């Protein structure tokens, strides 16, 4: 059985529109997850090691203030479009749209005030919580009134995140959760002793602004071949990689499938990622630099966490040969990602 409780986490600053931010606590016998109504943020996720002890395995902050200041999307739901859109521009049905540029020459994770920075309306479910918001036509430059539902449900060791959306005008959409994981426990120095595997035989090479070049490249014989588990630290050294921030191309199927696995051998904690999405961005916290103080006032240095963001391929709205990025009126966007936690 999953127990669901709610409490007030804090009050939004007046200049941000005010309003109470609530925290929803979902608890099973093996996982406890805390989710905020601000940005649908996963603020904490405690899971057992093989010794039976719980540890919080996601980066974040102890107070609301941390989340209302600038931070690298810790635990947030990002949208309307996760990842980057080249030059913040795209065309739909012959009309060009210009978005805010917040990542060099590109638009990233929905723009200046994306889904991560707004309050959502919560509804408690027997085993989770559903958040709703209406993103108005023209918000951050995107067309159409977009109704969005993000639902978190917990069952034993499995956390499911379902994303649904409907629009009044054709709009690009790609939603993901941007949790930063360290299975040794958040605040641990690095992720080099984690074992990672990703079920993908191709990935997207990027230019120096992190926009896919358009090539779909094979992973074979490269440092991007993660089809068999690799120990991250040794693997980065072997291939002289500074880290990962790349989209891996998944089997194109609408069905649930296992796409990635992370294991921390010293504690026995493991996490599987299952999804219906066509891509997964593997990011190794390359831009963390120790300047942010997180939970327990611990600094978060480079490579102290990883993200496995299930999503559409980056810049798909400008690349016709990438999976379709557009949602049209009368259709429904509906994707689910499952995070399965265990210890062995």
Short mmCIF file of C-alpha atoms in Angstrom, two decimals:
data_model
loop_
_atom_site.label_atom_id
_atom_site.label_comp_id
_atom_site.label_asym_id
_atom_site.label_seq_id
_atom_site.Cartn_x
_atom_site.Cartn_y
_atom_site.Cartn_z
CA UNK A 1 0.00 0.00 0.00
CA UNK A 2 1.09 3.54 -0.74
CA UNK A 3 0.49 6.21 1.86
CA UNK A 4 -0.05 9.77 0.57
CA UNK A 5 0.22 12.84 2.80
CA UNK A 6 0.42 16.57 2.06
CA UNK A 7 1.83 19.57 3.90
CA UNK A 8 2.70 23.19 3.19
CA UNK A 9 6.32 23.52 2.02
CA UNK A 10 6.48 27.30 1.75
CA UNK A 11 5.06 30.48 0.27
CA UNK A 12 6.03 31.80 -3.17
CA UNK A 13 7.59 35.30 -3.12
CA UNK A 14 5.12 38.08 -3.92
CA UNK A 15 7.01 39.04 -7.09
CA UNK A 16 6.53 35.44 -8.28
CA UNK A 17 2.77 35.73 -7.79
CA UNK A 18 2.63 34.43 -4.20
CA UNK A 19 0.69 31.27 -3.38
CA UNK A 20 1.37 28.29 -1.14
CA UNK A 21 3.68 25.56 -2.33
CA UNK A 22 2.59 22.15 -1.10
CA UNK A 23 4.66 19.02 -0.63
CA UNK A 24 3.15 15.59 -1.32
CA UNK A 25 4.77 12.59 0.34
CA UNK A 26 4.24 9.19 -1.30
CA UNK A 27 5.44 6.29 0.81
CA UNK A 28 5.66 2.55 0.14
CA UNK A 29 7.63 -0.01 2.14
CA UNK A 30 10.74 0.50 -0.03
CA UNK A 31 10.51 4.05 -1.46
CA UNK A 32 9.54 7.46 -0.11
CA UNK A 33 9.21 10.34 -2.57
CA UNK A 34 8.46 14.02 -1.90
CA UNK A 35 6.95 16.09 -4.72
CA UNK A 36 6.25 19.84 -4.78
CA UNK A 37 3.37 21.65 -6.47
CA UNK A 38 6.02 24.10 -7.76
CA UNK A 39 7.29 22.67 -11.05
CA UNK A 40 6.11 19.15 -10.07
CA UNK A 41 9.56 18.90 -8.44
CA UNK A 42 10.84 15.62 -7.03
CA UNK A 43 12.44 17.18 -3.96
CA UNK A 44 13.49 13.94 -2.26
CA UNK A 45 13.50 10.26 -3.12
CA UNK A 46 14.54 7.83 -0.45
CA UNK A 47 15.26 4.25 -1.34
CA UNK A 48 16.78 1.30 0.53
CA UNK A 49 20.28 -0.07 0.14
CA UNK A 50 21.11 -3.74 0.64
CA UNK A 51 21.64 -2.97 4.37
CA UNK A 52 17.96 -1.92 4.57
CA UNK A 53 18.89 1.71 5.31
CA UNK A 54 17.10 4.51 3.45
CA UNK A 55 19.08 7.21 1.62
CA UNK A 56 17.87 10.23 -0.34
CA UNK A 57 19.20 9.72 -3.88
CA UNK A 58 18.17 13.00 -5.61
CA UNK A 59 19.85 16.40 -5.50
CA UNK A 60 17.85 19.41 -4.35
CA UNK A 61 17.25 21.87 -1.52
CA UNK A 62 15.88 21.74 2.01
CA UNK A 63 13.79 24.89 1.62
CA UNK A 64 11.62 26.54 -1.02
CA UNK A 65 14.10 29.41 -1.32
CA UNK A 66 16.62 27.12 -3.04
CA UNK A 67 14.08 26.24 -5.73
CA UNK A 68 12.94 29.84 -6.36
CA UNK A 69 16.52 30.95 -7.06
CA UNK A 70 18.45 29.97 -10.18
CA UNK A 71 19.33 26.26 -10.18
CA UNK A 72 19.93 23.62 -12.88
CA UNK A 73 16.34 22.25 -12.96
CA UNK A 74 16.81 19.94 -9.93
CA UNK A 75 13.91 17.45 -9.94
CA UNK A 76 11.66 19.63 -12.10
CA UNK A 77 9.23 18.86 -14.89
CA UNK A 78 10.46 20.87 -17.89
CA UNK A 79 8.32 22.04 -20.80
CA UNK A 80 6.69 22.82 -23.14
CA UNK A 81 9.75 21.40 -24.85
CA UNK A 82 12.50 19.66 -22.91
CA UNK A 83 16.09 20.15 -24.09
CA UNK A 84 17.18 22.57 -26.81
CA UNK A 85 15.51 24.20 -29.80
CA UNK A 86 18.08 25.65 -32.22
CA UNK A 87 18.06 29.48 -32.22
CA UNK A 88 14.73 29.25 -30.35
CA UNK A 89 12.95 29.14 -33.71
CA UNK A 90 10.52 26.78 -35.41
CA UNK A 91 7.73 26.88 -37.99
CA UNK A 92 4.30 25.30 -37.75
CA UNK A 93 1.99 25.27 -40.79
CA UNK A 94 4.05 28.01 -42.46
CA UNK A 95 4.09 30.34 -39.45
CA UNK A 96 7.40 31.06 -37.72
CA UNK A 97 7.67 31.28 -33.93
CA UNK A 98 10.50 32.83 -31.93
CA UNK A 99 11.19 31.71 -28.36
CA UNK A 100 13.27 33.30 -25.63
CA UNK A 101 16.98 32.37 -25.87
CA UNK A 102 18.17 31.15 -22.46
CA UNK A 103 21.03 28.82 -23.41
CA UNK A 104 23.56 30.66 -25.59
CA UNK A 105 21.95 30.96 -29.04
CA UNK A 106 19.26 28.40 -28.19
CA UNK A 107 16.09 27.94 -26.16
CA UNK A 108 16.33 25.36 -23.36
CA UNK A 109 13.68 23.53 -21.29
CA UNK A 110 10.74 25.78 -22.13
CA UNK A 111 12.37 29.21 -21.94
CA UNK A 112 12.68 31.96 -19.32
CA UNK A 113 9.74 30.78 -17.20
CA UNK A 114 8.98 27.22 -18.18
CA UNK A 115 6.86 24.58 -16.46
CA UNK A 116 9.56 24.19 -13.78
CA UNK A 117 8.94 27.67 -12.34
CA UNK A 118 5.14 27.73 -12.01
CA UNK A 119 2.62 26.47 -9.46
CA UNK A 120 0.50 23.52 -10.55
CA UNK A 121 -2.95 22.54 -9.21
CA UNK A 122 -2.73 19.24 -7.30
CA UNK A 123 -5.24 16.46 -6.83
CA UNK A 124 -4.47 13.65 -4.40
CA UNK A 125 -4.99 10.10 -5.70
CA UNK A 126 -5.14 6.86 -3.66
CA UNK A 127 -1.51 6.04 -4.58
CA UNK A 128 -0.11 9.36 -5.79
CA UNK A 129 -0.84 12.89 -6.96
CA UNK A 130 -1.91 14.49 -10.25
CA UNK A 131 -0.84 18.04 -11.13
CA UNK A 132 -2.68 20.16 -13.70
CA UNK A 133 -2.00 23.46 -15.40
CA UNK A 134 -3.16 25.42 -18.41
CA UNK A 135 -0.26 26.92 -20.36
CA UNK A 136 -1.91 29.86 -22.16
CA UNK A 137 -1.57 30.55 -25.88
CA UNK A 138 1.64 32.53 -26.44
CA UNK A 139 3.27 31.54 -23.13
CA UNK A 140 7.05 31.70 -23.71
CA UNK A 141 6.26 32.16 -27.43
CA UNK A 142 4.51 28.79 -27.92
CA UNK A 143 1.19 28.55 -29.82
CA UNK A 144 -2.08 27.27 -28.37
CA UNK A 145 -3.75 26.84 -25.00
CA UNK A 146 -2.11 23.68 -23.68
CA UNK A 147 -3.75 21.66 -20.92
CA UNK A 148 -1.18 19.52 -19.11
CA UNK A 149 -1.51 16.77 -16.51
CA UNK A 150 1.50 15.22 -14.75
CA UNK A 151 0.68 12.23 -12.54
CA UNK A 152 3.05 10.55 -10.08
CA UNK A 153 2.04 7.18 -8.67
CA UNK A 154 4.06 4.92 -6.39
CA UNK A 155 3.64 1.16 -6.17
CA UNK A 156 6.24 -0.73 -4.13
CA UNK A 157 9.63 0.14 -5.64
CA UNK A 158 8.13 1.63 -8.82
CA UNK A 159 7.49 5.34 -9.37
CA UNK A 160 5.42 6.02 -12.52
CA UNK A 161 5.33 9.50 -14.09
CA UNK A 162 2.59 10.00 -16.68
CA UNK A 163 2.43 13.11 -18.89
CA UNK A 164 -0.74 14.05 -20.79
CA UNK A 165 -1.52 17.15 -22.82
CA UNK A 166 -4.16 18.59 -25.18
CA UNK A 167 -3.85 21.75 -27.25
CA UNK A 168 -6.05 24.29 -29.05
CA UNK A 169 -3.40 24.96 -31.74
CA UNK A 170 -0.62 22.80 -33.19
CA UNK A 171 2.37 23.10 -30.86
CA UNK A 172 5.67 21.30 -30.23
CA UNK A 173 5.74 19.40 -26.94
CA UNK A 174 8.22 17.15 -25.14
CA UNK A 175 7.94 16.72 -21.38
CA UNK A 176 10.41 15.14 -19.00
CA UNK A 177 11.49 15.11 -15.38
CA UNK A 178 14.97 16.48 -14.72
CA UNK A 179 15.87 14.66 -11.48
CA UNK A 180 19.59 14.41 -10.65
CA UNK A 181 20.44 11.02 -9.13
CA UNK A 182 23.29 9.72 -7.03
CA UNK A 183 22.50 6.20 -5.80
CA UNK A 184 25.24 6.46 -3.15
CA UNK A 185 23.05 9.17 -1.61
CA UNK A 186 22.76 12.84 -2.56
CA UNK A 187 25.78 14.82 -1.41
CA UNK A 188 28.17 11.99 -2.30
CA UNK A 189 31.21 13.37 -4.11
CA UNK A 190 30.85 11.74 -7.54
CA UNK A 191 29.14 9.05 -9.61
CA UNK A 192 32.30 7.35 -10.91
CA UNK A 193 31.55 4.09 -9.06
CA UNK A 194 28.11 3.78 -10.70
CA UNK A 195 27.45 1.19 -13.39
CA UNK A 196 25.33 2.49 -16.28
CA UNK A 197 23.76 0.80 -19.28
CA UNK A 198 21.50 2.27 -21.97
CA UNK A 199 19.57 0.14 -24.48
CA UNK A 200 20.42 2.19 -27.56
CA UNK A 201 22.43 1.36 -30.67
CA UNK A 202 22.54 4.97 -31.87
CA UNK A 203 22.92 8.48 -30.44
CA UNK A 204 22.82 12.08 -31.66
CA UNK A 205 26.16 13.88 -32.16
CA UNK A 206 25.89 17.60 -31.29
CA UNK A 207 27.52 20.86 -32.35
CA UNK A 208 29.35 23.12 -29.91
CA UNK A 209 26.04 24.62 -28.71
CA UNK A 210 24.69 21.11 -27.93
CA UNK A 211 22.24 21.08 -30.88
CA UNK A 212 22.07 17.73 -32.74
CA UNK A 213 23.84 17.93 -36.11
CA UNK A 214 21.07 15.84 -37.67
CA UNK A 215 23.21 12.73 -37.93
CA UNK A 216 21.96 9.58 -36.21
CA UNK A 217 25.26 7.87 -35.36
CA UNK A 218 25.94 4.28 -34.37
CA UNK A 219 27.33 3.77 -30.86
CA UNK A 220 29.37 0.79 -32.01
CA UNK A 221 33.08 1.12 -31.31
CA UNK A 222 32.65 4.47 -29.53
CA UNK A 223 32.42 5.72 -25.95
CA UNK A 224 28.67 6.00 -26.51
CA UNK A 225 28.22 2.24 -26.58
CA UNK A 226 26.56 1.67 -23.21
CA UNK A 227 24.58 -1.42 -24.25
CA UNK A 228 26.61 -3.46 -21.77
CA UNK A 229 27.07 -2.00 -18.25
CA UNK A 230 30.14 0.22 -17.82
CA UNK A 231 31.68 1.65 -14.67
CA UNK A 232 31.32 5.35 -15.29
CA UNK A 233 34.63 6.72 -13.97
CA UNK A 234 36.76 4.16 -15.78
CA UNK A 235 34.69 4.54 -18.95
CA UNK A 236 35.09 8.34 -19.07
CA UNK A 237 38.84 7.92 -18.60
CA UNK A 238 39.18 5.21 -21.22
CA UNK A 239 37.44 7.29 -23.90
CA UNK A 240 38.78 10.68 -22.70
CA UNK A 241 35.24 11.98 -22.23
CA UNK A 242 34.43 15.04 -20.12
CA UNK A 243 31.01 13.53 -19.42
CA UNK A 244 27.76 12.86 -21.24
CA UNK A 245 25.07 15.31 -22.33
CA UNK A 246 23.60 13.41 -25.26
CA UNK A 247 20.36 11.95 -26.54
CA UNK A 248 20.35 8.19 -27.01
CA UNK A 249 17.91 6.96 -29.66
CA UNK A 250 15.56 4.31 -28.36
CA UNK A 251 13.60 1.65 -30.17
CA UNK A 252 10.61 3.41 -31.77
CA UNK A 253 7.70 1.77 -30.00
CA UNK A 254 4.80 3.21 -28.04
CA UNK A 255 4.95 0.30 -25.61
CA UNK A 256 6.69 0.28 -22.23
CA UNK A 257 10.26 -0.97 -22.49
CA UNK A 258 13.39 -1.08 -20.34
CA UNK A 259 15.77 1.59 -21.66
CA UNK A 260 18.41 2.22 -18.99
CA UNK A 261 19.82 0.85 -15.78
CA UNK A 262 22.02 2.39 -13.09
CA UNK A 263 23.66 0.45 -10.25
CA UNK A 264 25.75 1.46 -7.28
CA UNK A 265 27.60 -1.70 -6.26
CA UNK A 266 28.86 -0.52 -2.83
CA UNK A 267 25.29 0.09 -1.52
CA UNK A 268 23.49 -2.38 -3.81
CA UNK A 269 21.04 0.29 -4.97
CA UNK A 270 19.78 -0.03 -8.53
CA UNK A 271 17.40 1.94 -10.70
CA UNK A 272 15.77 0.86 -13.95
CA UNK A 273 14.19 3.33 -16.38
CA UNK A 274 11.26 2.11 -18.49
CA UNK A 275 9.47 4.45 -20.90
CA UNK A 276 7.24 4.95 -23.95
CA UNK A 277 9.40 7.86 -25.16
CA UNK A 278 11.64 7.77 -28.28
CA UNK A 279 14.75 9.20 -26.62
CA UNK A 280 16.69 9.48 -23.37
CA UNK A 281 19.15 12.26 -22.53
CA UNK A 282 22.02 10.95 -20.43
CA UNK A 283 23.63 13.84 -18.55
CA UNK A 284 26.43 13.47 -16.02
CA UNK A 285 26.17 16.82 -14.21
CA UNK A 286 29.04 18.35 -16.20
CA UNK A 287 27.91 21.91 -15.38
CA UNK A 288 27.73 21.42 -11.63
CA UNK A 289 30.73 23.24 -10.15
CA UNK A 290 30.39 23.08 -6.38
CA UNK A 291 28.96 26.60 -6.11
CA UNK A 292 25.45 25.39 -5.25
CA UNK A 293 24.80 24.28 -1.69
CA UNK A 294 22.08 21.65 -1.58
CA UNK A 295 20.39 19.62 1.15
CA UNK A 296 22.28 19.65 4.42
CA UNK A 297 24.39 22.55 3.02
CA UNK A 298 26.41 20.05 0.96
CA UNK A 299 28.15 21.39 -2.19
CA UNK A 300 27.33 19.68 -5.50
CA UNK A 301 30.53 19.40 -7.59
CA UNK A 302 30.91 18.34 -11.22
CA UNK A 303 29.86 14.72 -11.91
CA UNK A 304 28.14 14.41 -8.50
CA UNK A 305 24.90 13.23 -10.13
CA UNK A 306 23.44 11.89 -13.36
CA UNK A 307 20.15 12.48 -15.20
CA UNK A 308 18.31 10.02 -17.41
CA UNK A 309 15.70 12.25 -19.05
CA UNK A 310 13.18 10.37 -21.18
CA UNK A 311 11.96 12.67 -23.94
CA UNK A 312 11.63 13.34 -27.65
CA UNK A 313 14.89 13.96 -29.51
CA UNK A 314 16.31 17.47 -29.03
CA UNK A 315 15.42 20.04 -31.74
CA UNK A 316 13.03 17.49 -33.32
CA UNK A 317 10.69 20.32 -34.32
CA UNK A 318 13.38 21.51 -36.78
CA UNK A 319 14.50 18.07 -37.98
CA UNK A 320 11.87 16.34 -40.17
CA UNK A 321 13.65 12.97 -39.96
CA UNK A 322 13.47 12.97 -36.12
CA UNK A 323 10.36 11.61 -34.33
CA UNK A 324 7.29 13.87 -34.62
CA UNK A 325 7.38 16.71 -32.08
CA UNK A 326 4.00 18.30 -32.85
CA UNK A 327 0.72 17.90 -31.00
CA UNK A 328 -2.36 18.88 -32.98
CA UNK A 329 -5.84 19.86 -31.77
CA UNK A 330 -7.98 16.78 -31.17
CA UNK A 331 -4.94 14.61 -30.38
CA UNK A 332 -3.55 13.72 -26.96
CA UNK A 333 0.09 13.67 -25.93
CA UNK A 334 0.44 10.72 -23.56
CA UNK A 335 3.75 9.28 -22.34
CA UNK A 336 4.79 7.40 -19.22
CA UNK A 337 8.16 6.77 -17.60
CA UNK A 338 8.66 4.26 -14.81
CA UNK A 339 11.57 4.38 -12.36
CA UNK A 340 12.05 1.02 -10.65
CA UNK A 341 14.21 0.99 -7.51
CA UNK A 342 15.71 -2.11 -5.94
CA UNK A 343 18.63 -3.28 -3.83
CA UNK A 344 20.72 -6.41 -4.17
#
